XYZ file of C-alpha atoms in Angstrom:
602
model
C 2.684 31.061 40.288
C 5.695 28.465 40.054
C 3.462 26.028 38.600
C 2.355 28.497 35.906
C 5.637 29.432 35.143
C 6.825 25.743 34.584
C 3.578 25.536 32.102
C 5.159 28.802 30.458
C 8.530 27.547 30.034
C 7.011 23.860 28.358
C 4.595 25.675 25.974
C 7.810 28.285 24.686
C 10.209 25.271 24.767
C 7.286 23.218 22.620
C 6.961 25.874 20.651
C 11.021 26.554 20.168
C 11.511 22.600 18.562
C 8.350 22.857 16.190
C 10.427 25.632 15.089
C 13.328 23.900 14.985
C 12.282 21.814 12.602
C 12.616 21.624 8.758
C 13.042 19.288 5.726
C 16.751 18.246 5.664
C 18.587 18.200 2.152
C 18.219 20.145 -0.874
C 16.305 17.518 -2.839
C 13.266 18.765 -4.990
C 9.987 19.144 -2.585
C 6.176 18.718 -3.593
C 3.641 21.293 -3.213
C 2.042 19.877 -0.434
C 5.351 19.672 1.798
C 6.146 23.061 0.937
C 3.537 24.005 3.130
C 3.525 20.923 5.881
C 2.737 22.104 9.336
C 4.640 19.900 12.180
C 1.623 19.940 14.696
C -0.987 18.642 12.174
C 0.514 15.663 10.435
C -1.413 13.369 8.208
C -4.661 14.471 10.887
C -6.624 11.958 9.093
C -8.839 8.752 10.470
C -6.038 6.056 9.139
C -8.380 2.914 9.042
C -11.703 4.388 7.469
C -12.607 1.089 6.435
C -13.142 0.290 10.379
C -13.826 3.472 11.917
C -14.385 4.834 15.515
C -15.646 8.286 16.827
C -12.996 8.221 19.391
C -9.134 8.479 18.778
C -5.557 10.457 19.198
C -3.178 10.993 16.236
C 0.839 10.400 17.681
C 2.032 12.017 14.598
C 4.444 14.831 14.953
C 7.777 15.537 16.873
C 9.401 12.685 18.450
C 13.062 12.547 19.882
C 15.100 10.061 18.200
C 18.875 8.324 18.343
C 20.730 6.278 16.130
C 22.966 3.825 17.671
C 25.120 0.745 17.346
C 22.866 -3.122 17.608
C 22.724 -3.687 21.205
C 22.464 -0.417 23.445
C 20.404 0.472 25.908
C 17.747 3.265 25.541
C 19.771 6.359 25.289
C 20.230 8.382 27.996
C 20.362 11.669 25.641
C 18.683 11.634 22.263
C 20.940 13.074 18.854
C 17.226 15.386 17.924
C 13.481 15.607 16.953
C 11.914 13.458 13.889
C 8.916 14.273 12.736
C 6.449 11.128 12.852
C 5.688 9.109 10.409
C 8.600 10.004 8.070
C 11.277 7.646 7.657
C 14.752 8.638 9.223
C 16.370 8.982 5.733
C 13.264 11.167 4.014
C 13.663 15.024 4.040
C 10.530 15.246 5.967
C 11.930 13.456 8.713
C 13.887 16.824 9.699
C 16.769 14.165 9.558
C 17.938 12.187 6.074
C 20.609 10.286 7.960
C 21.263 6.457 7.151
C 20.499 3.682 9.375
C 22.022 0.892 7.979
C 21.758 -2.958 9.542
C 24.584 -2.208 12.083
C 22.585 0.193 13.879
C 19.293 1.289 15.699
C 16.981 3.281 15.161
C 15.145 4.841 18.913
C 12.465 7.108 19.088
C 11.000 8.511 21.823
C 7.943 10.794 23.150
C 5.029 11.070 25.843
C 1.827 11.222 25.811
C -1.664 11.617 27.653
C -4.724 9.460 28.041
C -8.093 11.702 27.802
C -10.103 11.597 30.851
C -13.076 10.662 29.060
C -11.062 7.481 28.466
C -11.494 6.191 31.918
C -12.295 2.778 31.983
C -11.692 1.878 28.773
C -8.690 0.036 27.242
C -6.055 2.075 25.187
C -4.594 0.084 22.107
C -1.500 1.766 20.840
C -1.949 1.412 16.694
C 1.468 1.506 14.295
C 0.318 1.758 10.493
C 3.906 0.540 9.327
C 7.095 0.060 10.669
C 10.258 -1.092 8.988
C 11.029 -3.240 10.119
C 11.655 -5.056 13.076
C 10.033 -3.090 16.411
C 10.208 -3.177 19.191
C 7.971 -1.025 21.785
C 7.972 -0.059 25.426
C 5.959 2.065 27.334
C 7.137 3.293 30.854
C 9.733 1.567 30.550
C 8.030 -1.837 30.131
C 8.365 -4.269 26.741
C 5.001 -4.416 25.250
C 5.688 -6.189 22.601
C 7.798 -6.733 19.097
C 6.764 -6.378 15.531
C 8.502 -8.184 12.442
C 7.199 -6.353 8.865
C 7.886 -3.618 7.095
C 4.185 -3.006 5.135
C 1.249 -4.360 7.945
C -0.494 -2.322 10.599
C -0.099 -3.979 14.208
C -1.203 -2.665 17.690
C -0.575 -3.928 21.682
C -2.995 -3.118 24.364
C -1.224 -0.578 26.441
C -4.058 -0.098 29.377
C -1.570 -2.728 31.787
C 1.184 -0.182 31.499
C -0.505 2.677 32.005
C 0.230 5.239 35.009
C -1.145 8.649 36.087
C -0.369 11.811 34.321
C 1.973 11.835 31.234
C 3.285 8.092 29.296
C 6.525 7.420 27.982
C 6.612 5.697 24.556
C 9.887 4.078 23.129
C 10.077 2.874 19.909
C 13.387 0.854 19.176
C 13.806 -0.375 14.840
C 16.185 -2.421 13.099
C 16.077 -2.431 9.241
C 18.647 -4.040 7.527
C 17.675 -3.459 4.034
C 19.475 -5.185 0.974
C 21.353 -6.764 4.293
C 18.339 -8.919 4.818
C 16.285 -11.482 3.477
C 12.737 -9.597 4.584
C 10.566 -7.967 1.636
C 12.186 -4.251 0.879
C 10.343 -3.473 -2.644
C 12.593 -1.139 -4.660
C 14.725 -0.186 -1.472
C 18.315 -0.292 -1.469
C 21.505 0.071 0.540
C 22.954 1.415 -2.388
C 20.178 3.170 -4.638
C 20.887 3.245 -8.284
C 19.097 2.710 -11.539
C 15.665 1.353 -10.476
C 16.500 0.358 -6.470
C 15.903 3.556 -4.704
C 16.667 5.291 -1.077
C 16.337 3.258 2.022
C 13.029 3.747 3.968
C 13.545 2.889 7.773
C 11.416 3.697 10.893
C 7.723 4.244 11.337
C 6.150 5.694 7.811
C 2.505 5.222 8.797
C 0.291 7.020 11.394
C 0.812 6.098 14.783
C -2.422 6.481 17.097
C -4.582 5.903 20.560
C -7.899 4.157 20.564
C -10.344 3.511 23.378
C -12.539 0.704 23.641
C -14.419 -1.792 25.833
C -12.507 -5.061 27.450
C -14.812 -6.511 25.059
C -14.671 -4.771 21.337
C -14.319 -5.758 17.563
C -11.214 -6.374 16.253
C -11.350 -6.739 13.229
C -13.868 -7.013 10.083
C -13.651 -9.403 6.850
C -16.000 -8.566 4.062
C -16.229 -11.056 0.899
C -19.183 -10.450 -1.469
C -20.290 -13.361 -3.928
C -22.251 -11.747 -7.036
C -22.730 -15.374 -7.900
C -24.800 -16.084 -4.781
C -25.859 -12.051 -4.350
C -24.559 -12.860 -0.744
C -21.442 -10.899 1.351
C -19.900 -12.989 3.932
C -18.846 -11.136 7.016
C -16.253 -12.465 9.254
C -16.315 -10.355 12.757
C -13.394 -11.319 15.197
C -13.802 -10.081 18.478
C -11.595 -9.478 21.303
C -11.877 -11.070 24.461
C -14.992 -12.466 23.741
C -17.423 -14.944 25.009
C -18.874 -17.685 23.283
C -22.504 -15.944 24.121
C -21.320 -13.117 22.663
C -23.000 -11.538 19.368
C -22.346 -9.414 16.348
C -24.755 -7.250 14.527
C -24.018 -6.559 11.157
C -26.289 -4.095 8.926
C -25.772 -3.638 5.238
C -26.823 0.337 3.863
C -27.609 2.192 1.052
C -28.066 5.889 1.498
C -29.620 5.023 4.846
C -31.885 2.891 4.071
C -30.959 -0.971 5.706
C -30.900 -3.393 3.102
C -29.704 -6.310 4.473
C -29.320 -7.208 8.326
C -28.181 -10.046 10.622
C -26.369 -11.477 13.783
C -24.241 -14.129 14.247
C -22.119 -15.134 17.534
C -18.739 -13.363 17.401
C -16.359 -15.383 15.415
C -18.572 -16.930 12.889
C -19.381 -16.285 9.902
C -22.040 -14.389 8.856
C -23.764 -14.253 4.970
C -26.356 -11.710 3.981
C -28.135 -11.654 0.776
C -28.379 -8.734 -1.063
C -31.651 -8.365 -2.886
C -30.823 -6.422 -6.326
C -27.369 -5.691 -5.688
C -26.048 -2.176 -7.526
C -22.464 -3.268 -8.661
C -19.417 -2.038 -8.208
C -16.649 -0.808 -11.363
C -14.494 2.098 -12.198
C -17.249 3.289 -14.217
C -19.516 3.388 -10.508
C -17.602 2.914 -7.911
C -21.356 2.092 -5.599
C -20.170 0.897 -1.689
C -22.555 0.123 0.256
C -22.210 1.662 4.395
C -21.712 -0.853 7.317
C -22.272 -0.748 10.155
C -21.279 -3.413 13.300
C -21.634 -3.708 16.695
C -20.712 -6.199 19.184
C -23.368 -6.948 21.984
C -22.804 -9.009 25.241
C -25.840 -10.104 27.330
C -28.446 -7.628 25.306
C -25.906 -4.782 25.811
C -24.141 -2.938 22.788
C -20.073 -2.400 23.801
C -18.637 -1.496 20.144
C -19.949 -0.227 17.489
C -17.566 0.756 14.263
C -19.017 1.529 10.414
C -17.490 0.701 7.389
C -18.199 -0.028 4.278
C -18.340 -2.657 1.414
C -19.149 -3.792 -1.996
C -20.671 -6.450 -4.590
C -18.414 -7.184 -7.145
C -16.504 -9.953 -8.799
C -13.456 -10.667 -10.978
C -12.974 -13.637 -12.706
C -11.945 -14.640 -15.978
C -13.764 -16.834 -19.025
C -13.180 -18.118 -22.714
C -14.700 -15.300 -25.232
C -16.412 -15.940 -28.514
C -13.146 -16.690 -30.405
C -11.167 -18.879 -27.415
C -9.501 -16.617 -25.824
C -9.525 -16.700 -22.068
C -10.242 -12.820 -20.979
C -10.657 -11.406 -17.801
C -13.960 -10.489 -16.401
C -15.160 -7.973 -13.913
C -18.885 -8.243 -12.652
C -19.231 -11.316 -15.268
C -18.191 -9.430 -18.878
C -15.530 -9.195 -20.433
C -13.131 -6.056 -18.826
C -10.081 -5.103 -20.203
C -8.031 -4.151 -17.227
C -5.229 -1.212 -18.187
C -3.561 1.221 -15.722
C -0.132 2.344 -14.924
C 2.311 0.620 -12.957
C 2.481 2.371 -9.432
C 5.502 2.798 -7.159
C 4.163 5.086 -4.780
C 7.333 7.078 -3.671
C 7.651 10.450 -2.597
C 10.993 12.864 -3.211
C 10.157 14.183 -0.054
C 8.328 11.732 2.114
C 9.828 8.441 0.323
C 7.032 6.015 1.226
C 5.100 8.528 2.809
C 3.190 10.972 1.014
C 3.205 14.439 2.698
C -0.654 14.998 3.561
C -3.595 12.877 2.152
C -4.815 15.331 -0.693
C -1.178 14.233 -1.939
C -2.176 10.421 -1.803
C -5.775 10.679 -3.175
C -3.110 12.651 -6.503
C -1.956 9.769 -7.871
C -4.888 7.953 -7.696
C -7.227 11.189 -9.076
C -4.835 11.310 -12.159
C -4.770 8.015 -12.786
C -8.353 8.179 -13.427
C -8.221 10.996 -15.411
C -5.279 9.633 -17.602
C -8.567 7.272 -18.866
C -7.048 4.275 -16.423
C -9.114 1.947 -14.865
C -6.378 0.244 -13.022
C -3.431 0.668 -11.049
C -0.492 -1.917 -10.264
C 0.892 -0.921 -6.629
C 4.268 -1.948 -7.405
C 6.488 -3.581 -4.546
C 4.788 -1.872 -2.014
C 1.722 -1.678 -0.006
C 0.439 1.841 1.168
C -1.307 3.024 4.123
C -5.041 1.871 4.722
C -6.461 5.469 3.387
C -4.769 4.894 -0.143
C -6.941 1.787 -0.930
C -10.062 3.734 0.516
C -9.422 6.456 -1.885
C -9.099 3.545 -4.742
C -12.466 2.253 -3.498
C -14.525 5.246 -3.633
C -12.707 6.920 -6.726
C -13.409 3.707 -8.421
C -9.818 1.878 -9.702
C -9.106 -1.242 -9.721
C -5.845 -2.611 -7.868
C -2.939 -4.950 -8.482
C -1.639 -5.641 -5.139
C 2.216 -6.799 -5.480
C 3.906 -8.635 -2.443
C 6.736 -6.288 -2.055
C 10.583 -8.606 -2.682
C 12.651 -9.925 -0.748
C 15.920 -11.992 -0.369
C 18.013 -12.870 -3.383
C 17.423 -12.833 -6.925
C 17.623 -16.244 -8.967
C 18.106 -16.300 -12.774
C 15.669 -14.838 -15.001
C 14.376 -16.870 -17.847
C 10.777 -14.955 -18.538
C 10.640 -16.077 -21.893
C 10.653 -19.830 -21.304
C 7.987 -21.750 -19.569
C 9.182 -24.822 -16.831
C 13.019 -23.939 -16.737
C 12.900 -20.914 -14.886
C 15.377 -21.181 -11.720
C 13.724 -20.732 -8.619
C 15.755 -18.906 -5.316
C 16.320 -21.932 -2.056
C 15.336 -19.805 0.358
C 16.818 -20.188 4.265
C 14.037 -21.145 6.691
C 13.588 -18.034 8.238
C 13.441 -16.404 4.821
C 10.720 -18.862 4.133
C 8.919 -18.468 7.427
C 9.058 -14.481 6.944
C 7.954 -14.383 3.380
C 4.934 -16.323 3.895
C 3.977 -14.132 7.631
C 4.755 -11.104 5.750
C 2.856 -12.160 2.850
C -0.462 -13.506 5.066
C 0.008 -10.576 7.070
C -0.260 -8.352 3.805
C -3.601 -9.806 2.768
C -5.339 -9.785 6.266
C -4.852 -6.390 6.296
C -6.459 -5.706 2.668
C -8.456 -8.789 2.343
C -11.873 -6.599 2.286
C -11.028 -3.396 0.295
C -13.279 -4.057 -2.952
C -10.878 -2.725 -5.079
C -8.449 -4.985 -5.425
C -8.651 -7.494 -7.897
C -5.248 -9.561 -8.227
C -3.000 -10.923 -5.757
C 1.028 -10.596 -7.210
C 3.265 -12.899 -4.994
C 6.483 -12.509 -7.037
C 8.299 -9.676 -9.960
C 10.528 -10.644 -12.280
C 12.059 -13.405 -10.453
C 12.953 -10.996 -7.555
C 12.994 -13.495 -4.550
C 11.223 -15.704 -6.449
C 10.963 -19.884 -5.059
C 7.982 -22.096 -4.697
C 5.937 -20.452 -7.415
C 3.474 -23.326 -7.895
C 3.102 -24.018 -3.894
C 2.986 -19.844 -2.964
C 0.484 -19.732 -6.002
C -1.988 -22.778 -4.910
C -1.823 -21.041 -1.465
C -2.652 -17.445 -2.321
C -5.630 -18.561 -4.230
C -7.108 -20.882 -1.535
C -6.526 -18.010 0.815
C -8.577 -15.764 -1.139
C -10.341 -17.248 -3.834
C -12.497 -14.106 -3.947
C -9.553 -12.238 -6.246
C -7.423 -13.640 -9.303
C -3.479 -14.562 -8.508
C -0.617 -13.512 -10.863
C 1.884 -15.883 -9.886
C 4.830 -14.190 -11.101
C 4.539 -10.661 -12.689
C 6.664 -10.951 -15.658
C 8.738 -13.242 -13.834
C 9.876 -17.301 -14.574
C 6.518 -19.084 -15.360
C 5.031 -22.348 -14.546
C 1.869 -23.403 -15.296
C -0.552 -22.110 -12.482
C -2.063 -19.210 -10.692
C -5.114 -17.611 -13.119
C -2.643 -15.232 -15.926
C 0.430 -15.581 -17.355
C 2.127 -12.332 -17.459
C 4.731 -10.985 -19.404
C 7.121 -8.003 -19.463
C 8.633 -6.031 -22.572
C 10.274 -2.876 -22.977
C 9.766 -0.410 -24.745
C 7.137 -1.400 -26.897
C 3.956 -4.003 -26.125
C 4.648 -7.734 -27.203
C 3.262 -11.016 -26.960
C 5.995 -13.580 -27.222
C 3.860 -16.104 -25.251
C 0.541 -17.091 -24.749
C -1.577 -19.364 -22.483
C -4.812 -21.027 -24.250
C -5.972 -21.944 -20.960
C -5.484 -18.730 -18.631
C -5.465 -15.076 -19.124
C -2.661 -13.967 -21.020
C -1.844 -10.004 -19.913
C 1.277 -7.974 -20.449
C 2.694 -6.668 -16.678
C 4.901 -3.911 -17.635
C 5.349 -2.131 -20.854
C 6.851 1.220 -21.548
C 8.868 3.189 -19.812
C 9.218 5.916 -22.424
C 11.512 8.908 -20.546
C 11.796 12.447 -20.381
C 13.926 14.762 -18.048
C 12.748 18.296 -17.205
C 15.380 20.621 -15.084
C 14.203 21.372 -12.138
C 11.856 19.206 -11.298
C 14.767 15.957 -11.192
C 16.066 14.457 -8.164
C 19.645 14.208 -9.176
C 21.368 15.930 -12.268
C 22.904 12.835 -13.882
C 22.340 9.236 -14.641
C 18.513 10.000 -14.994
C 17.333 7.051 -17.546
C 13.540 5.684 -18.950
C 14.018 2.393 -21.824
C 13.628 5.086 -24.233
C 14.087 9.124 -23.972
C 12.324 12.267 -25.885
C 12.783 15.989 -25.680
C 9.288 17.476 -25.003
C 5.595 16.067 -24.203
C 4.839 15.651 -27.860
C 7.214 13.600 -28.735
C 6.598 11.211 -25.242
C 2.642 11.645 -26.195
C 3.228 10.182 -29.899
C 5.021 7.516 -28.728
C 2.751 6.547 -25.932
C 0.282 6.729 -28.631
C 2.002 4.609 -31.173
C 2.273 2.097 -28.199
C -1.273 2.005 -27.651
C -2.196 1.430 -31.106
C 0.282 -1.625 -31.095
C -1.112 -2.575 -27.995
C -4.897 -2.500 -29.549
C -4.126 -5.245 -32.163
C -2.358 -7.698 -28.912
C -5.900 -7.111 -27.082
C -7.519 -8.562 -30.072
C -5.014 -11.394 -30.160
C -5.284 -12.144 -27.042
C -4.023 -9.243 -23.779
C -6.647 -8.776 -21.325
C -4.821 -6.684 -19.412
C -1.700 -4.119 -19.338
C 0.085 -1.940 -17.051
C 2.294 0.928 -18.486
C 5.212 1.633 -16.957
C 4.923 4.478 -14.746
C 2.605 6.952 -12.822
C 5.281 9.549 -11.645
C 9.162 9.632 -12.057
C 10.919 8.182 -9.143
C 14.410 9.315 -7.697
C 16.882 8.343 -11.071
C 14.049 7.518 -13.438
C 12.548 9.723 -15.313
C 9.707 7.903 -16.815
C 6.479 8.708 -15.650
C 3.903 10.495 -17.105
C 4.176 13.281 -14.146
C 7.665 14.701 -12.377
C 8.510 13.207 -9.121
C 7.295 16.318 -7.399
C 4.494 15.981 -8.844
C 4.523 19.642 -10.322
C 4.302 18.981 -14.008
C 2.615 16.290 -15.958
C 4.866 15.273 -19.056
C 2.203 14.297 -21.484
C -0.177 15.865 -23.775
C -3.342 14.358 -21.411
C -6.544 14.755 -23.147
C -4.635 11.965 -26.300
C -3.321 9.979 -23.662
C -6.966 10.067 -21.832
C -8.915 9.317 -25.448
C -6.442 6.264 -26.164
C -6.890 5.343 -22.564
C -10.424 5.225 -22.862
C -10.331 3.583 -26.382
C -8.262 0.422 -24.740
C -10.257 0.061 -21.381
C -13.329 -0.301 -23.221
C -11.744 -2.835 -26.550
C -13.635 -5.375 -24.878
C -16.611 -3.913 -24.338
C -19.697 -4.766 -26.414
């Protein structure tokens, strides 16, 4: 009777904080957190491109403290957070400020499944910003340095009977530091926005064998109508093997094994292609076997396509997807949320952008200063867009000179800057290094932390010579990486041009237009140029586009139009920041759309 009592008074008190909690502040909401439920956040498999039966989502209600650098764990925690929002987003139940004097602590428990016995537990973080560190019962199992990568620790060591403490300790210094932040500020204004601190990706359990894949690199070669597949295991044994099978529909169409570790390439016999226009992935499937006996199996998924570039007919170097000329166009993407910040609410909300995108007559987005959560680039994979994947800033600004070539100043970096732009950088395209849809590699913006342009360039691109490297998106130029790439607002213009790369035109636009009651603050909203209604934005965009038609023919292969949604102060995007309205007339802006993507076509 006592015992059921106790079980009484946990499920009322359980039930008493999801209660408790709500969005803080009185900022504008989208539709999707309007209707959020605290027990079943984000409830989503957050690494379908490497995917298990068995798992446990962490989302939800934590406890959580803010405190001075240098305390112990807290003894009594200030309230709940709901997991993965950052501390200053309204869905956090919080909005409060860290800053880079203080800490950030979270805390919860948790169970392992029976049916887990025997098996090792890996604790998985999506993001954290940005340094971590994480204990569990009361043991240091590691630390984490990065604001944008996923990173895990084998917990099974640690583990006791009956329920786990988890402790999650963050610093985040912001504009304090030298570490990448994007378009996050201490101070937001203009186009620097609100501070994102904490975890703001899925945190989850996984079981597997002592002995079980870690992780899966997929590079296709049309060229060669091969895929190489790089399988690193862990733990294993150098008589241990992977199987990797290649399907379409069900039916195997290419198969092989290969001892864990190296690499294996399997041709692909009439290969269907992937594009925007068919966005065709073919279904993996891998598992690791040790002496004749299977211990992991996970599926994912691939695809054969290539981007390159190539002189056209009249001498102009174009970009080309699948080996023809492709005239890349999409809008430049900062993938913020009035309520979530970096996190959108619920995963219909993410697959949003992307879904309008494509029907705005885009074949091509630019994810601007930030990198998103493993599901967003699955959702740009099967939709069918192609991605421009920027290295989110860092560190200082030096001068901008982005209409000269060879004098542009470059930033001295410390050493640790250095050290932590290039981890953070790696880091970033481990982790994305097999979605098919991205295309282009962006180091550095506008100068924004920019040093070593020719070196971080020449690196990128032996990294990954699968994909094309911008070297500096609109930012001071020197004479490498595969485009030159140039910036004007409002309208489109080609001031320079390279005879020997791809010339393309980064950011353009940024035509604006307020509507009450759908802004996040009343005053100081701005675009580069503002109208009064949709028609007036529409004929603009349009008169744009038809400018921007006679620089494709003069040689643009590629633009990116500045912006997807409003964010925070700016009021530019073709739909609200709560994503409740879209401010254009959208079946002109689709048939321009379409008219531009396909200028190259023949």
């Amino acid at each position: 009777m006592k015992k059921n009592f106790l079980l009484l008074i946990l499920f009322i008190t359980s039930i008493g904080l999801f209660a408790q909690w709500k969005p803080a502040g009185d900022k504008i909401k989208t539709k999707w957190a309007e209707s959020l439920d605290p027990k079943n956040i984000l409830p989503e498999y957050p690494r379908p491109i490497m995917e298990r039966a068995e798992w446990a989502n962490l989302n939800g209600l934590w406890e959580y403290a803010i405190l001075p650098i240098g305390q112990a764990e807290p003894r009594s925690f200030d309230g709940q957070i709901l997991v993965p929002f950052a501390v200053e987003s309204s869905l956090s139940g919080v909005q409060k400020e860290l800053g880079a004097k203080n800490e950030l602590w979270y805390k919860r428990t948790f169970s392992v499944p029976s049916s887990w016995k025997g098996k090792n537990v890996i604790l998985h973080f999506g993001a954290v910003d940005w340094k971590t560190e994480v204990f569990v019962n009361d043991i240091k199992v590691g630390t984490h340095k990065g604001g944008y990568t996923p990173f895990s620790f084998d917990v099974t060591p640690f583990l006791t009977s009956g329920s786990q403490k988890l402790v999650v300790k963050v610093w985040d210094p912001t504009t304090d530091g030298y570490q990448p932040v994007g378009k996050q500020h201490k101070d937001p204004h203009g186009i620097w926005y609100t501070p994102v601190s904490g975890i703001w990706q899925t945190v989850w359990l996984e079981p597997v064998n002592n002995k079980h894949i870690a992780n899966i690199k997929a590079i296709p070669c049309l060229d060669t109508k091969k895929i190489a597949f790089d399988v690193c295991a862990a733990n294993a044994s150098s008589s241990d093997v992977v199987e990797v099978v290649v399907k379409d529909k069900g039916e195997t169409v290419a198969s092989g094994k290969a001892v864990a570790g190296q690499t294996l390439e399997l041709p692909i016999a009439d290969p269907k292609l992937w594009s925007p226009e068919s966005p065709f992935l073919y279904d993996v499937e891998v598992t690791l076997f040790s002496a004749g006996k299977a211990l992991d199996k996970v599926k994912s998924y691939t695809a054969m396509r290539k981007v390159s570039f190539k002189r056209d007919d009249n001498g102009i170097m174009r970009l080309q997807l699948n080996n023809k000329d492709y005239f890349q166009f999409g809008p430049l993407d900062q993938g913020w949320w009035p309520d979530g910040l970096y996190t959108a609410p619920t995963d219909e909300a993410l697959v949003y952008d992307i879904q309008k995108t494509k029907d705005f007559g885009f074949n091509m987005i630019r994810k601007h200063v930030k990198v998103e959560p493993a599901r967003w680039y699955t959702h740009c994979d099967r939709l069918g867009i192609l991605v421009w994947q920027d290295m989110p800033n860092g560190d200082r600004s030096p001068q901008w000179q982005n209409r000269d070539y060879f004098k542009g100043s470059e930033l001295i970096r410390s050493a640790e800057s250095e050290a932590n732009y290039r981890q953070e950088w790696k880091a970033i395209m481990d982790y994305l290094i097999s979605y098919p849809s991205i295309a282009v590699w962006v180091p550095f913006n506008e100068a924004w932390g920019q040093f070593k342009t020719q070196e971080i360039a020449e690196w990128t691109k032996a990294y990954d010579p699968s994909r094309l490297v911008n070297p500096a998106s609109g930012g001071n130029f020197y004479r490498t990486g595969d485009m030159l790439d140039l910036h004007n607002y409002p309208g489109p213009d080609m001031y320079l041009y390279d005879a020997e790369r791809p010339t393309v035109l980064g950011e353009y636009g940024g035509i604006g237009l307020p509507l009450q009651n759908h802004l996040w603050q009343t005053d100081k909203n701005w675009g580069y140029v503002q109208f009064k209604n949709a028609k007036e934005v529409t004929d603009e965009y349009v008169k744009y586009a038809e400018q921007l038609k006679k620089l494709i023919k003069a040689g643009f292969s590629a633009a990116v139009y500045t912006q997807t949604t409003d964010v925070e102060g700016e009021v530019n995007g073709f739909i609200t920041y709560d994503r409740k309205e879209i401010k254009v007339d959208e079946p002109r802006i689709k048939k321009v759309n379409l008219e531009i993507c396909n200028s190259l076509s023949k």
